[in-house]
Short mmCIF file of C-alpha atoms in Angstrom, two decimals:
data_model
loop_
_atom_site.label_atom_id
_atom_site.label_comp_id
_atom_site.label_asym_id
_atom_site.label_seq_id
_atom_site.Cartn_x
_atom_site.Cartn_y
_atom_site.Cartn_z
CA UNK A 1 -2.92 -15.11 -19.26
CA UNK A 2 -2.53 -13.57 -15.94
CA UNK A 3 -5.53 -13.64 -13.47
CA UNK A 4 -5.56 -10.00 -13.86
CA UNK A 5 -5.57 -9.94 -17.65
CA UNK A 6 -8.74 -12.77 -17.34
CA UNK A 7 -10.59 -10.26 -15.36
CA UNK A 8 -10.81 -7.31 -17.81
CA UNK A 9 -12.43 -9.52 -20.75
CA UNK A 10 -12.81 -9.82 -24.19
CA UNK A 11 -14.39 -6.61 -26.87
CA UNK A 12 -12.16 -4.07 -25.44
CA UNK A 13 -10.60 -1.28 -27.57
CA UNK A 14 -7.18 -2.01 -29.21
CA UNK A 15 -5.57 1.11 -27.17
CA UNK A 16 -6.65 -0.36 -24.03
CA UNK A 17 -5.92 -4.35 -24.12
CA UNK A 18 -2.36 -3.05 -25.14
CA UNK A 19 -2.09 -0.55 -22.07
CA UNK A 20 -3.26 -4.15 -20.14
CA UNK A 21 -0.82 -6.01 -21.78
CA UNK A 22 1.87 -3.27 -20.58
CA UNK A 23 0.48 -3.33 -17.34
CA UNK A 24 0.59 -6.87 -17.21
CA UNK A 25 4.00 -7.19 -18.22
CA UNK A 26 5.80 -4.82 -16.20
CA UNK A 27 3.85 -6.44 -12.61
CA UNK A 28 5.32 -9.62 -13.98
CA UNK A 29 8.33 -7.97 -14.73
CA UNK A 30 8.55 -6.09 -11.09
CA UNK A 31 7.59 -9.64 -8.96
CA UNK A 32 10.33 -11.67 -11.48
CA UNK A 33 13.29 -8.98 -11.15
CA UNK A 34 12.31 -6.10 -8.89
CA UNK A 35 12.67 -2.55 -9.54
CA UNK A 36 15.91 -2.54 -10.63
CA UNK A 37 16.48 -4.71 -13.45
CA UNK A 38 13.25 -3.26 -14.54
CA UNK A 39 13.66 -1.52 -18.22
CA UNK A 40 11.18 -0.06 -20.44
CA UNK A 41 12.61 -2.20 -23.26
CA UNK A 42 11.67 -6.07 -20.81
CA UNK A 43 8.01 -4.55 -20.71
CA UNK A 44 8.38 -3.76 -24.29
CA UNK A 45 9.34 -7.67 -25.29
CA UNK A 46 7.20 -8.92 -22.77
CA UNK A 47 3.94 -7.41 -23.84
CA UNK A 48 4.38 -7.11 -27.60
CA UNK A 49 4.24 -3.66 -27.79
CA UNK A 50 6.41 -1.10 -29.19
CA UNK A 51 8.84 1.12 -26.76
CA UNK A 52 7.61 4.46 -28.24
CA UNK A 53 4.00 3.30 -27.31
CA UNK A 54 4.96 2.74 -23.44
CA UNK A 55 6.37 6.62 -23.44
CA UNK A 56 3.85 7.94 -25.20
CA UNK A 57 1.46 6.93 -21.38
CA UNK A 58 4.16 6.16 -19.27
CA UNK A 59 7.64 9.20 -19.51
CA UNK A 60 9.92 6.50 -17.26
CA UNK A 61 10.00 3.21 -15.52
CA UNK A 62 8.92 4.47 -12.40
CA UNK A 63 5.41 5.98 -13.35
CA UNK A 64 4.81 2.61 -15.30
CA UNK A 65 6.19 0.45 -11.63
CA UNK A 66 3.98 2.44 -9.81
CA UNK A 67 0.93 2.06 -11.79
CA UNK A 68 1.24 -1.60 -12.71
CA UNK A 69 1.38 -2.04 -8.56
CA UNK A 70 -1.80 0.03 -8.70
CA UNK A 71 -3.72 -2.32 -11.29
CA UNK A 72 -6.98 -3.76 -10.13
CA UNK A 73 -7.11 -5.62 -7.36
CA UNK A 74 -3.05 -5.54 -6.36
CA UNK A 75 -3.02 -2.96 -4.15
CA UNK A 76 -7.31 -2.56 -3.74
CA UNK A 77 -7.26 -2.51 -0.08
CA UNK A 78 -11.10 -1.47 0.98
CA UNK A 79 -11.67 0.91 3.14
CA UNK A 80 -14.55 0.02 5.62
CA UNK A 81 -17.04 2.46 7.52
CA UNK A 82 -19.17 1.02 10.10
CA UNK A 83 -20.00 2.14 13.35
CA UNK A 84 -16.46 1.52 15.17
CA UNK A 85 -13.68 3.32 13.87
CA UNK A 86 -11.53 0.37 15.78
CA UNK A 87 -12.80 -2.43 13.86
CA UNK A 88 -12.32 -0.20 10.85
CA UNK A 89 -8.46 0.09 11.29
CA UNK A 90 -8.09 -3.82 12.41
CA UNK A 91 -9.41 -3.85 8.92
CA UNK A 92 -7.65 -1.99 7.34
CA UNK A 93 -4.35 -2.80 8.31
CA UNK A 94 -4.98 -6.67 8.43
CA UNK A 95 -5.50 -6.09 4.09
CA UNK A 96 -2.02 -4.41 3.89
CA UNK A 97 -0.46 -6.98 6.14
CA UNK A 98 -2.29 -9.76 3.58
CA UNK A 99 -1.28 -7.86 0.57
CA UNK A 100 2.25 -6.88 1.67
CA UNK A 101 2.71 -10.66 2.73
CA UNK A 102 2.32 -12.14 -1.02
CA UNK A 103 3.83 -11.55 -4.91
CA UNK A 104 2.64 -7.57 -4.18
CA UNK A 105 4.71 -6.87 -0.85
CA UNK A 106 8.00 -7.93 -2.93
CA UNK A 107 7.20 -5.32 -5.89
CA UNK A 108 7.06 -2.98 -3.08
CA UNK A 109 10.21 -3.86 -1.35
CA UNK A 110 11.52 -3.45 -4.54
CA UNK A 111 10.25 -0.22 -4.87
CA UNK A 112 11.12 1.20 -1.93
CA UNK A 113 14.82 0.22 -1.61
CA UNK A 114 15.56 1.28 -5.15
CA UNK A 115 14.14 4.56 -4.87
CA UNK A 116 16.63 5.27 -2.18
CA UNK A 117 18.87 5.85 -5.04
CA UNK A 118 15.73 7.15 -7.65
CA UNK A 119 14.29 10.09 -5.54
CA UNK A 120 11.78 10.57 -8.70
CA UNK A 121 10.71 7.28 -8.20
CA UNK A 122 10.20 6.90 -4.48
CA UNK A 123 8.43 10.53 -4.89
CA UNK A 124 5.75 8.63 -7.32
CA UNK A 125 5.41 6.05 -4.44
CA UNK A 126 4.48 8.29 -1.83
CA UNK A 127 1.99 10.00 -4.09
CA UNK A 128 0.11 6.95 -5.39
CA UNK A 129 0.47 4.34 -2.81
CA UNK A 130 1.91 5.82 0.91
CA UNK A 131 -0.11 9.27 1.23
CA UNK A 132 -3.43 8.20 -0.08
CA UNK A 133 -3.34 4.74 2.80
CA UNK A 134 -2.37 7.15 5.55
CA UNK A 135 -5.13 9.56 4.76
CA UNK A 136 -7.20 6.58 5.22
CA UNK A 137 -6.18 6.00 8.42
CA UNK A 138 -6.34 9.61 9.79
CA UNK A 139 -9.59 9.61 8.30
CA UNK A 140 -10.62 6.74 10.58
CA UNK A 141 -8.45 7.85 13.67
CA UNK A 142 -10.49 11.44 13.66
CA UNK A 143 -13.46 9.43 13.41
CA UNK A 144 -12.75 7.65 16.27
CA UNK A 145 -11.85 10.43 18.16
CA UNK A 146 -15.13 12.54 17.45
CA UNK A 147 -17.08 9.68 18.25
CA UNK A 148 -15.31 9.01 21.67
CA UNK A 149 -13.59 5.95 21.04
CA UNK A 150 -10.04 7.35 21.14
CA UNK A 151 -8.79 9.89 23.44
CA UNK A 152 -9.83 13.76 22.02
CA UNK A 153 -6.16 14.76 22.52
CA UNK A 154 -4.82 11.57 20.36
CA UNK A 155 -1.54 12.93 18.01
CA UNK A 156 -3.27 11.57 14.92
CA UNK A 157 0.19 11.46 12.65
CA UNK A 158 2.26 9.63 15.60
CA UNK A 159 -0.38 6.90 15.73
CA UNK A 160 -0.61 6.67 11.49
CA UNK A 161 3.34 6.14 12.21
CA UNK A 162 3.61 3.80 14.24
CA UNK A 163 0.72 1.70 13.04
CA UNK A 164 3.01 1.81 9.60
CA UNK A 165 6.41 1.54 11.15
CA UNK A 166 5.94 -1.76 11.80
CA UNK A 167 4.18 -2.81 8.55
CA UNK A 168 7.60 -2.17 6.86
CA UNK A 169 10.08 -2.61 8.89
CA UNK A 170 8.43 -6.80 8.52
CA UNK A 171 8.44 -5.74 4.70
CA UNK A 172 11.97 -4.37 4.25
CA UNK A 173 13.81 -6.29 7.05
CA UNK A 174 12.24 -9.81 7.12
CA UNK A 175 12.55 -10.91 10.65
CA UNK A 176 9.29 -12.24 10.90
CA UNK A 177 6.00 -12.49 8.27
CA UNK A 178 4.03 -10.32 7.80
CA UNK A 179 1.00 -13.16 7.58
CA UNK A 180 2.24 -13.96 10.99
CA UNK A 181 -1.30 -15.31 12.68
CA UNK A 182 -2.24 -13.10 15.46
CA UNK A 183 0.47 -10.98 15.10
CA UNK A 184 -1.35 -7.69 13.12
CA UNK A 185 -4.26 -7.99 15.92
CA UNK A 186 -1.34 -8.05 19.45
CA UNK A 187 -0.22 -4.99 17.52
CA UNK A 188 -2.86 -3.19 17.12
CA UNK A 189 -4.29 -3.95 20.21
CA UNK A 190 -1.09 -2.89 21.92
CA UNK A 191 -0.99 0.39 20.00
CA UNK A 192 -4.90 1.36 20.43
CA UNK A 193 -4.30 1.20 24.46
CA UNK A 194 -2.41 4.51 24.42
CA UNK A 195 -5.42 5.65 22.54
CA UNK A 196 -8.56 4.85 23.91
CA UNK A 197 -9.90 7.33 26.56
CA UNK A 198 -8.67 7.08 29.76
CA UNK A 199 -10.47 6.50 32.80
CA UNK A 200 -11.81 9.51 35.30
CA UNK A 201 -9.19 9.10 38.08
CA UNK A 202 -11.25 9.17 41.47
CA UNK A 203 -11.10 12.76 43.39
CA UNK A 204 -9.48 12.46 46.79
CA UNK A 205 -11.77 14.15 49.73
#
């Protein structure tokens, strides 16, 4: 039993232990093969249940990929808000980095370079997983910026770029962890001094 699978207990109604069991299977599934040797029919063997069942919730592979990545706790990332929008995004981006670095990060790689060639599937991606973490961050970037701590004129979409950008291009390429120690802090530190305020330049006489 998977330490997912432990977490959701005993008593629970037929329909839903087998949409766990599904779910279960096809993370397995994803972290053993990737996204594409991933079939409908491995999740059906490896979960016990019947194909028909899996289309009845899931129409194709990549809604079921996307939402067994989604299950509890794989890609649960919490969102803080205290009193420093700064501390807030070192947060933040630290649990990606931590997530990304484990079993979780390959599913995504996975997911990301085969929907270069499944445009349905990388579509489903950016809907459940990239657009909902980036509002995050412009959420705690305007923050920030109403509260003084970044510059009022900050670009909020170049900074939720580039604080990405480098998140997967140690995902997809590989050149260096992404657990790294220190490394997630030098960045953001590096990025957040183009946008904190800048100082009141002394009038010459």
């Amino acid at each position: 039993m998977t330490d997912k699978a432990a977490m959701r207990g005993p008593g629970r109604p037929r329909s839903d232990q087998a949409r766990d069991a599904i779910l279960d299977a096809a993370f397995q599934l994803l972290e053993e093969n990737g996204l594409e040797r991933f079939t409908i029919e491995g999740v059906a063997a490896r979960s016990g249940t019947a194909k028909n069942t899996i289309y009845r919730w899931w129409p194709g592979k990549g809604g079921l990929a996307m939402e067994a990545l989604l299950a509890p706790c794989e890609l649960g990332v919490p969102i803080p808000h205290t009193a420093s929008a700064v501390a807030d995004l070192r947060a933040v981006l630290d649990g990606i980095a931590h997530s990304f670095a484990g079993a979780t990060g390959r599913v995504v790689a996975s997911i990301v370079l085969a929907g270069q060639n499944d445009p349905s599937t990388l579509k489903v991606y950016h809907e459940k997983v990239v657009n909902p973490r980036r509002q995050h961050l412009r959420n705690i970037i305007e923050r920030g910026k109403r509260n003084g701590e970044f510059r009022p004129d900050l670009h909020v979409e170049t900074m939720v770029e580039a604080m990405y950008g480098a998140l997967y291009t140690r995902l997809l390429i590989r050149f260096s962890p992404l657990d790294e120690p220190g490394w997630m802090d030098r960045h953001i530190s590096q990025l957040l001094e183009g946008a904190l305020p800048r100082p009141l330049c002394n009038q010459r006489g």
